[in-house]
């Protein structure tokens, strides 16, 4: 590990592994990466599965990704800076640029990101922001890394709590909707396996249509005939305040993210 590593991924958990897999699938050479993972069995697993170098300690790097738990991220950031790195990308929830800057020092460019769990299947949504030292090149680098497992947008740091409330926590909202739809299908007579398959494919198909760029309002109108079945169902959702419930959920999650970041 004497030479500088092109890309150091600190943390071999699910998100760290997702990044490794996504980067390899996008054409990154396994020789360009090194994963830092303290658990020996996990090191062997990652090395055997992906053919990347795996170590038990940090090393000098052109870029370091911090894929560690938020409570240990500042200490890990300090270790990475001490080993020598050109820039840092943190995907730890709630760890601010100020906290990271205090750990790595005033000269290191830092990019903070909020990804979400669909990155595990290369369908993630992430938002990024940079500190004062982060240049356009640093932000492009972070976008390229995270873009290997999904889409990436840029925001100001004060909006990261909002991102957490919307897309960071968002998969859980969708899973709750899926649970509710399955239960409703069973209620009206479908078997649970059939209701599960129909719900899963309906959500996947609807998301695919939405990703093509048309507005959700237009897509909803396409399947809502006047006086028809969909209109009847939507009327009930509106009557039970589904929009208000989602707004309250995103707001509550964003507020809690702010509380955790300030702790």
Short mmCIF file of C-alpha atoms in Angstrom, two decimals:
data_model
loop_
_atom_site.label_atom_id
_atom_site.label_comp_id
_atom_site.label_asym_id
_atom_site.label_seq_id
_atom_site.Cartn_x
_atom_site.Cartn_y
_atom_site.Cartn_z
CA UNK A 1 0.00 0.00 0.00
CA UNK A 2 2.99 2.28 -0.46
CA UNK A 3 1.63 3.88 -3.67
CA UNK A 4 -1.25 6.33 -3.63
CA UNK A 5 -4.60 4.59 -4.20
CA UNK A 6 -6.79 6.10 -6.91
CA UNK A 7 -10.01 5.48 -4.96
CA UNK A 8 -10.16 4.47 -1.31
CA UNK A 9 -13.55 3.25 -0.04
CA UNK A 10 -13.57 3.23 3.75
CA UNK A 11 -16.28 0.86 4.94
CA UNK A 12 -17.16 -2.47 3.37
CA UNK A 13 -20.82 -2.55 4.41
CA UNK A 14 -23.83 -2.58 2.10
CA UNK A 15 -23.37 0.93 0.71
CA UNK A 16 -19.61 0.52 0.33
CA UNK A 17 -20.16 -2.75 -1.52
CA UNK A 18 -22.86 -1.16 -3.70
CA UNK A 19 -20.36 1.51 -4.77
CA UNK A 20 -17.71 -1.08 -5.55
CA UNK A 21 -20.12 -3.11 -7.66
CA UNK A 22 -21.50 -0.05 -9.45
CA UNK A 23 -18.07 1.38 -10.22
CA UNK A 24 -16.84 -1.94 -11.59
CA UNK A 25 -19.98 -2.28 -13.71
CA UNK A 26 -19.40 1.23 -15.10
CA UNK A 27 -15.90 0.27 -16.24
CA UNK A 28 -13.68 1.24 -13.31
CA UNK A 29 -10.70 -1.11 -12.97
CA UNK A 30 -10.55 -3.16 -9.76
CA UNK A 31 -6.88 -2.17 -9.57
CA UNK A 32 -7.95 1.45 -9.15
CA UNK A 33 -9.79 0.74 -5.89
CA UNK A 34 -9.07 -0.32 -2.36
CA UNK A 35 -11.65 -1.03 0.32
CA UNK A 36 -10.82 -0.50 3.98
CA UNK A 37 -12.70 -2.97 6.18
CA UNK A 38 -11.84 -3.93 9.78
CA UNK A 39 -13.58 -7.34 9.81
CA UNK A 40 -11.34 -10.07 8.41
CA UNK A 41 -14.12 -12.33 7.12
CA UNK A 42 -15.73 -9.41 5.32
CA UNK A 43 -12.39 -8.46 3.76
CA UNK A 44 -12.04 -11.97 2.34
CA UNK A 45 -15.62 -11.87 1.06
CA UNK A 46 -15.18 -8.56 -0.77
CA UNK A 47 -11.82 -9.48 -2.22
CA UNK A 48 -13.08 -12.82 -3.51
CA UNK A 49 -16.30 -11.39 -4.93
CA UNK A 50 -14.93 -8.30 -6.69
CA UNK A 51 -11.18 -8.82 -7.08
CA UNK A 52 -10.37 -5.48 -5.46
CA UNK A 53 -7.67 -4.83 -2.91
CA UNK A 54 -9.01 -4.88 0.65
CA UNK A 55 -7.04 -3.60 3.63
CA UNK A 56 -7.54 -3.14 7.35
CA UNK A 57 -6.20 0.42 7.51
CA UNK A 58 -6.36 3.62 5.50
CA UNK A 59 -3.75 4.71 2.97
CA UNK A 60 -2.87 7.73 0.86
CA UNK A 61 -5.37 8.24 -1.94
CA UNK A 62 -6.42 10.50 -4.77
CA UNK A 63 -9.94 10.34 -3.38
CA UNK A 64 -11.48 8.76 -0.30
CA UNK A 65 -15.11 7.76 0.16
CA UNK A 66 -16.35 7.56 3.74
CA UNK A 67 -19.02 4.84 3.79
CA UNK A 68 -19.02 4.48 7.57
CA UNK A 69 -21.60 4.91 10.32
CA UNK A 70 -22.21 8.57 11.21
CA UNK A 71 -20.95 8.24 14.79
CA UNK A 72 -17.47 7.13 13.68
CA UNK A 73 -17.21 9.15 10.47
CA UNK A 74 -15.40 12.19 11.94
CA UNK A 75 -12.70 9.95 13.44
CA UNK A 76 -12.39 8.03 10.16
CA UNK A 77 -12.15 11.31 8.26
CA UNK A 78 -9.27 12.36 10.48
CA UNK A 79 -7.49 9.04 9.80
CA UNK A 80 -7.95 9.45 6.06
CA UNK A 81 -6.58 12.98 6.17
CA UNK A 82 -3.58 11.88 8.24
CA UNK A 83 -2.82 9.12 5.71
CA UNK A 84 -3.01 11.70 2.90
CA UNK A 85 -5.87 12.20 0.47
CA UNK A 86 -6.58 14.72 -2.25
CA UNK A 87 -10.33 14.91 -1.53
CA UNK A 88 -13.08 13.31 0.52
CA UNK A 89 -16.61 12.18 -0.29
CA UNK A 90 -18.78 11.37 2.74
CA UNK A 91 -22.04 9.44 2.44
CA UNK A 92 -22.64 9.41 6.20
CA UNK A 93 -26.09 10.77 7.06
CA UNK A 94 -26.19 13.93 9.15
CA UNK A 95 -22.43 14.56 9.30
CA UNK A 96 -22.03 18.18 8.24
CA UNK A 97 -19.32 19.77 6.13
CA UNK A 98 -18.23 21.74 9.20
CA UNK A 99 -17.79 18.56 11.23
CA UNK A 100 -15.89 16.89 8.41
CA UNK A 101 -13.78 19.99 7.89
CA UNK A 102 -12.79 20.07 11.55
CA UNK A 103 -11.64 16.46 11.20
CA UNK A 104 -9.65 16.72 7.96
CA UNK A 105 -8.34 20.28 8.17
CA UNK A 106 -8.94 23.43 6.14
CA UNK A 107 -7.17 22.46 2.91
CA UNK A 108 -8.97 19.26 1.91
CA UNK A 109 -11.90 19.48 -0.54
CA UNK A 110 -14.96 17.75 0.93
CA UNK A 111 -18.15 16.64 -0.76
CA UNK A 112 -21.05 15.57 1.40
CA UNK A 113 -23.69 13.27 -0.07
CA UNK A 114 -27.07 11.88 0.91
CA UNK A 115 -27.71 8.67 -1.07
CA UNK A 116 -30.50 6.17 -0.51
CA UNK A 117 -30.81 2.41 -0.33
CA UNK A 118 -31.88 1.76 -3.96
CA UNK A 119 -28.19 2.39 -4.69
CA UNK A 120 -27.88 -1.27 -3.69
CA UNK A 121 -29.54 -2.15 -7.01
CA UNK A 122 -27.95 0.74 -8.96
CA UNK A 123 -31.16 2.78 -8.83
CA UNK A 124 -30.19 5.24 -6.10
CA UNK A 125 -30.95 8.93 -5.80
CA UNK A 126 -28.27 11.09 -4.21
CA UNK A 127 -27.76 14.78 -3.51
CA UNK A 128 -24.34 16.36 -3.03
CA UNK A 129 -22.86 19.61 -1.76
CA UNK A 130 -19.26 20.75 -1.30
CA UNK A 131 -17.26 22.82 1.13
CA UNK A 132 -15.42 26.02 0.21
CA UNK A 133 -12.40 24.04 -0.99
CA UNK A 134 -14.43 21.81 -3.32
CA UNK A 135 -14.02 22.82 -6.96
CA UNK A 136 -16.15 21.98 -9.96
CA UNK A 137 -13.74 19.10 -10.65
CA UNK A 138 -14.32 17.72 -7.14
CA UNK A 139 -18.09 17.88 -7.59
CA UNK A 140 -17.84 16.19 -10.99
CA UNK A 141 -15.71 13.46 -9.41
CA UNK A 142 -18.32 12.86 -6.70
CA UNK A 143 -21.07 12.85 -9.32
CA UNK A 144 -19.18 10.25 -11.35
CA UNK A 145 -18.68 8.02 -8.30
CA UNK A 146 -22.29 8.18 -7.10
CA UNK A 147 -23.60 8.15 -10.65
CA UNK A 148 -22.37 4.56 -10.92
CA UNK A 149 -25.26 3.54 -8.65
CA UNK A 150 -28.00 6.01 -9.61
CA UNK A 151 -28.79 9.65 -10.27
CA UNK A 152 -27.13 12.65 -8.61
CA UNK A 153 -28.30 16.22 -8.02
CA UNK A 154 -26.56 19.20 -6.45
CA UNK A 155 -28.06 21.22 -3.60
CA UNK A 156 -26.93 23.71 -0.99
CA UNK A 157 -26.05 22.14 2.34
CA UNK A 158 -28.96 23.72 4.17
CA UNK A 159 -31.25 21.60 1.95
CA UNK A 160 -29.64 18.28 2.86
CA UNK A 161 -32.15 17.70 5.66
CA UNK A 162 -34.94 18.17 3.12
CA UNK A 163 -33.21 15.67 0.83
CA UNK A 164 -33.02 13.22 3.74
CA UNK A 165 -36.74 13.65 4.44
CA UNK A 166 -37.69 13.12 0.80
CA UNK A 167 -35.35 10.67 -0.96
CA UNK A 168 -33.25 9.44 1.96
CA UNK A 169 -36.31 8.21 3.85
CA UNK A 170 -38.46 7.94 0.74
CA UNK A 171 -37.92 4.24 0.00
CA UNK A 172 -39.53 3.40 3.35
CA UNK A 173 -42.61 5.43 2.37
CA UNK A 174 -42.87 3.50 -0.88
CA UNK A 175 -42.49 0.19 0.95
CA UNK A 176 -45.31 1.22 3.28
CA UNK A 177 -47.47 2.04 0.26
CA UNK A 178 -46.61 -1.39 -1.16
CA UNK A 179 -47.63 -3.06 2.11
CA UNK A 180 -50.91 -1.16 2.11
CA UNK A 181 -51.68 -2.06 -1.51
CA UNK A 182 -50.95 -5.73 -0.90
CA UNK A 183 -53.21 -5.79 2.15
CA UNK A 184 -55.92 -4.04 0.17
CA UNK A 185 -55.60 -6.62 -2.62
CA UNK A 186 -56.04 -9.41 -0.08
CA UNK A 187 -59.05 -7.57 1.38
CA UNK A 188 -60.84 -7.60 -1.97
CA UNK A 189 -60.17 -11.30 -2.54
CA UNK A 190 -56.73 -11.79 -4.11
CA UNK A 191 -54.25 -14.29 -2.70
CA UNK A 192 -51.25 -12.72 -0.99
CA UNK A 193 -48.74 -13.97 -3.61
CA UNK A 194 -50.85 -12.59 -6.45
CA UNK A 195 -51.41 -9.26 -4.65
CA UNK A 196 -47.68 -9.02 -3.96
CA UNK A 197 -46.67 -9.68 -7.58
CA UNK A 198 -49.24 -7.26 -8.98
CA UNK A 199 -48.26 -4.53 -6.49
CA UNK A 200 -44.52 -4.88 -7.07
CA UNK A 201 -44.85 -4.78 -10.85
CA UNK A 202 -47.33 -1.90 -10.70
CA UNK A 203 -44.92 0.21 -8.64
CA UNK A 204 -42.00 -0.69 -10.91
CA UNK A 205 -43.98 0.09 -14.05
CA UNK A 206 -45.31 3.38 -12.68
CA UNK A 207 -41.81 4.46 -11.61
CA UNK A 208 -40.47 3.57 -15.06
CA UNK A 209 -43.11 5.72 -16.73
CA UNK A 210 -42.34 8.57 -14.35
CA UNK A 211 -38.61 8.32 -15.11
CA UNK A 212 -39.33 9.00 -18.78
CA UNK A 213 -39.94 12.63 -17.95
CA UNK A 214 -43.66 13.28 -18.04
CA UNK A 215 -45.20 14.89 -14.97
CA UNK A 216 -46.99 12.71 -12.42
CA UNK A 217 -50.13 14.79 -12.90
CA UNK A 218 -50.17 13.99 -16.63
CA UNK A 219 -49.56 10.30 -16.03
CA UNK A 220 -52.30 10.17 -13.41
CA UNK A 221 -54.73 11.85 -15.82
CA UNK A 222 -53.93 9.22 -18.46
CA UNK A 223 -55.36 6.46 -16.29
CA UNK A 224 -58.24 8.43 -14.76
CA UNK A 225 -61.38 8.30 -16.87
CA UNK A 226 -64.24 10.57 -15.76
CA UNK A 227 -66.50 8.63 -13.44
CA UNK A 228 -64.36 5.52 -13.74
CA UNK A 229 -62.76 3.11 -11.30
CA UNK A 230 -59.50 5.03 -10.89
CA UNK A 231 -61.38 8.25 -10.20
CA UNK A 232 -63.33 6.48 -7.47
CA UNK A 233 -60.14 5.18 -5.88
CA UNK A 234 -58.37 8.54 -6.08
CA UNK A 235 -61.37 10.25 -4.51
CA UNK A 236 -60.97 8.02 -1.45
CA UNK A 237 -57.22 8.66 -1.22
CA UNK A 238 -57.83 12.41 -1.33
CA UNK A 239 -60.66 12.11 1.20
CA UNK A 240 -58.30 10.36 3.61
CA UNK A 241 -55.65 13.05 3.20
CA UNK A 242 -52.90 11.12 1.40
CA UNK A 243 -51.17 14.31 0.18
CA UNK A 244 -51.20 15.82 3.66
CA UNK A 245 -49.85 12.60 5.14
CA UNK A 246 -46.88 12.51 2.74
CA UNK A 247 -46.14 16.19 3.32
CA UNK A 248 -46.18 15.62 7.07
CA UNK A 249 -43.92 12.56 6.75
CA UNK A 250 -41.28 14.36 4.68
CA UNK A 251 -41.40 17.38 6.98
CA UNK A 252 -41.03 15.23 10.11
CA UNK A 253 -38.13 13.25 8.66
CA UNK A 254 -36.37 16.44 7.54
CA UNK A 255 -36.82 17.97 10.99
CA UNK A 256 -35.44 14.85 12.65
CA UNK A 257 -32.47 14.88 10.31
CA UNK A 258 -31.72 18.41 11.45
CA UNK A 259 -31.94 17.35 15.09
CA UNK A 260 -29.53 14.46 14.55
CA UNK A 261 -27.08 16.65 12.64
CA UNK A 262 -27.03 19.18 15.47
CA UNK A 263 -26.51 16.56 18.17
#
